[in-house]
Short mmCIF file of C-alpha atoms in Angstrom, two decimals:
data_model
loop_
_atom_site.label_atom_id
_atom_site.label_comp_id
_atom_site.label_asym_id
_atom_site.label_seq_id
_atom_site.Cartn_x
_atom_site.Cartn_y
_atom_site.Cartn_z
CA UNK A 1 -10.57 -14.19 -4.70
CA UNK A 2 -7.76 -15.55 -3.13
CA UNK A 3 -4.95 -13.12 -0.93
CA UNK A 4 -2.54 -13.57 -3.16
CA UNK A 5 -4.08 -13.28 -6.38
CA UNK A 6 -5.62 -9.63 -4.40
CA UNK A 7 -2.21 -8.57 -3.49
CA UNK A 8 -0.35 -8.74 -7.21
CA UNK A 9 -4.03 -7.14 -8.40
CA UNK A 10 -3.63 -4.32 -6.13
CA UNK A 11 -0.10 -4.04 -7.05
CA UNK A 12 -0.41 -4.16 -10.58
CA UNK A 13 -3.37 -1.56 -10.60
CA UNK A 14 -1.25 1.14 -8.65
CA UNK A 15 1.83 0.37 -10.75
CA UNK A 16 0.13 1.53 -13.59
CA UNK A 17 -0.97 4.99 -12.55
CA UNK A 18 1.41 8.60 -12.41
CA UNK A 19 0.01 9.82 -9.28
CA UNK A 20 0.11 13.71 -8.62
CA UNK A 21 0.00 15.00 -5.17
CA UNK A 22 2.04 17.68 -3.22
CA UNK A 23 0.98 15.79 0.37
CA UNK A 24 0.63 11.72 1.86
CA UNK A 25 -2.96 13.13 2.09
CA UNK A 26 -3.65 13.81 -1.05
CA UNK A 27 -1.81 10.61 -2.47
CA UNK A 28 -4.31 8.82 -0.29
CA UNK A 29 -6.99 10.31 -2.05
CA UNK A 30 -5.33 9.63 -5.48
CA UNK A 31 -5.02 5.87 -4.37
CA UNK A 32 -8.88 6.11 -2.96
CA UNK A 33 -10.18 7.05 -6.40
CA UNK A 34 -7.63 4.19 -7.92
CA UNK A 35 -9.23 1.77 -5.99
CA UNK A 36 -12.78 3.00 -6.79
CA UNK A 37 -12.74 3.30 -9.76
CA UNK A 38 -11.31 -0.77 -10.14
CA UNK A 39 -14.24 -1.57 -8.19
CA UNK A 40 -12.81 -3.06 -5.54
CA UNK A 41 -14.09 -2.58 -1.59
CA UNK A 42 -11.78 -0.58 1.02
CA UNK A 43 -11.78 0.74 3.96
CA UNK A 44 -8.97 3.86 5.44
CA UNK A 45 -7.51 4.47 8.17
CA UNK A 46 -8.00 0.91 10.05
CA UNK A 47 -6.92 -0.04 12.78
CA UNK A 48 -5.41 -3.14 12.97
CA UNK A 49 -5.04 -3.38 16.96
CA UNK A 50 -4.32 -0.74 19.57
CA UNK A 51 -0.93 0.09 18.46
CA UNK A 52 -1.37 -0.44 14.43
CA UNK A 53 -3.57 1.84 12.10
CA UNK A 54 -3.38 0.91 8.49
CA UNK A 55 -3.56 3.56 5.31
CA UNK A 56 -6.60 0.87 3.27
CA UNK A 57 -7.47 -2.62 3.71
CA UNK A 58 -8.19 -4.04 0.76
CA UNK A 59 -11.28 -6.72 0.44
CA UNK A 60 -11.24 -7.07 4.01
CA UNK A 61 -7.14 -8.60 4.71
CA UNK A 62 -5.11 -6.71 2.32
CA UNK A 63 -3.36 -3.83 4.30
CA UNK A 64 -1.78 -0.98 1.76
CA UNK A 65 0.82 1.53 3.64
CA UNK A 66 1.62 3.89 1.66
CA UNK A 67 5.20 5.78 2.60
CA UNK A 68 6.22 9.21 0.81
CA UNK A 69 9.32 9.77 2.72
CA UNK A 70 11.00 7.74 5.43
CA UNK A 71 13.63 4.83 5.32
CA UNK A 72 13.00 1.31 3.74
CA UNK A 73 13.65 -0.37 7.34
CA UNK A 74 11.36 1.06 8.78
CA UNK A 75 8.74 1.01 6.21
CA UNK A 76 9.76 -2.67 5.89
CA UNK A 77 9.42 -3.29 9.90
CA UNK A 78 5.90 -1.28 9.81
CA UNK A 79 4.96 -3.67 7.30
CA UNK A 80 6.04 -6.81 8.97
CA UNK A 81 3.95 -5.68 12.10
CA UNK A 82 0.95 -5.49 10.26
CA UNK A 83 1.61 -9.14 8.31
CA UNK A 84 1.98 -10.46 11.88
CA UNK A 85 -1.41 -9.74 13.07
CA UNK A 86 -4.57 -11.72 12.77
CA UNK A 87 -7.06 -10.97 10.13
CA UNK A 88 -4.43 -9.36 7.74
CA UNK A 89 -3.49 -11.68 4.73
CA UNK A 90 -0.92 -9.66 2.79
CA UNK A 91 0.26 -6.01 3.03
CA UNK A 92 1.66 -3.74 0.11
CA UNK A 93 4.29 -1.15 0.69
CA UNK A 94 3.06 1.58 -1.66
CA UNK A 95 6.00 4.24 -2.22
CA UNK A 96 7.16 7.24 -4.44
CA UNK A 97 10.56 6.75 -2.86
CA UNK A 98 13.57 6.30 -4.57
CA UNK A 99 14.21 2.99 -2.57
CA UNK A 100 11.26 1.67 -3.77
CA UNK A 101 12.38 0.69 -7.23
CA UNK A 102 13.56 -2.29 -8.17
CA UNK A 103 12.83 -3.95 -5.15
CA UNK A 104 12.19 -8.14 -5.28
CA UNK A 105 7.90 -8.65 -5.29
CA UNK A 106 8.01 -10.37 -2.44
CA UNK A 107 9.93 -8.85 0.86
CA UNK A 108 8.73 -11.76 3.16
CA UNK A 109 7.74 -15.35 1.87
CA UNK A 110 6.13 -16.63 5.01
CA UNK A 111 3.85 -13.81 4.58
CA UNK A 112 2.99 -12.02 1.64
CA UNK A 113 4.64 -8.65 1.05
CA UNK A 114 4.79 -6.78 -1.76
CA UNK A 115 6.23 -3.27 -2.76
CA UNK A 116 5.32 -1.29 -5.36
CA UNK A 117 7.16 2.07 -6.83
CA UNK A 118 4.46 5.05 -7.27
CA UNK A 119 4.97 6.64 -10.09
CA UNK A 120 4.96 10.70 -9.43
CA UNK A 121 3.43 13.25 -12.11
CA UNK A 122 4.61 16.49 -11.89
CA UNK A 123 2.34 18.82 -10.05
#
């Protein structure tokens, strides 16, 4: 399976789900069981280098942050980071932020990043 056929899977499987969670650590587990259940291998809480620690890698080079508050820069300069380093072949922005929506699929050409809007079910 290619990166890029990984990265619009991934984003296509958590764009389909109403996630409810009153925490980033319980969204995480909400995205763990996502992930299970599709059968697909992950790892949490990587890190990446000595500075970087990434939220899942996906099938060994896809890195999923996942942002519940915060500002698009920076979520957009985290993810950047992380496309920069070795061993990482595409990273997801996973948000239930407002900016989130409607944002282009790919942030970054050179390198493949892609945001997806979580959808948020009522608690």
């Amino acid at each position: 399976m290619t990166a890029e056929f990984t990265l619009h899977t991934v984003r296509s499987l958590l764009g389909q789900y109403a996630f409810r969670y009153s925490s980033e650590v319980q969204l995480h587990e909400r995205i763990a069981d996502v992930l299970s259940d599709a059968g697909l291998s992950f790892q949490r809480e990587v890190d990446l280098d000595d500075k970087n620690r990434a939220d899942f890698v996906v099938d060994g080079g896809i890195v999923i942050e996942v942002k519940v508050d915060g500002d698009l820069g920076s979520a957009i300069a985290q993810c950047m980071r992380y496309a920069s380093l070795d061993g990482v072949q595409g990273v997801l922005l996973a948000s239930a932020c407002g900016w989130a929506r409607g944002l282009p699929e790919y942030v970054c050409a050179s390198n493949p990043i892609q945001v997806v809007h979580l959808k948020r079910q009522a608690l």
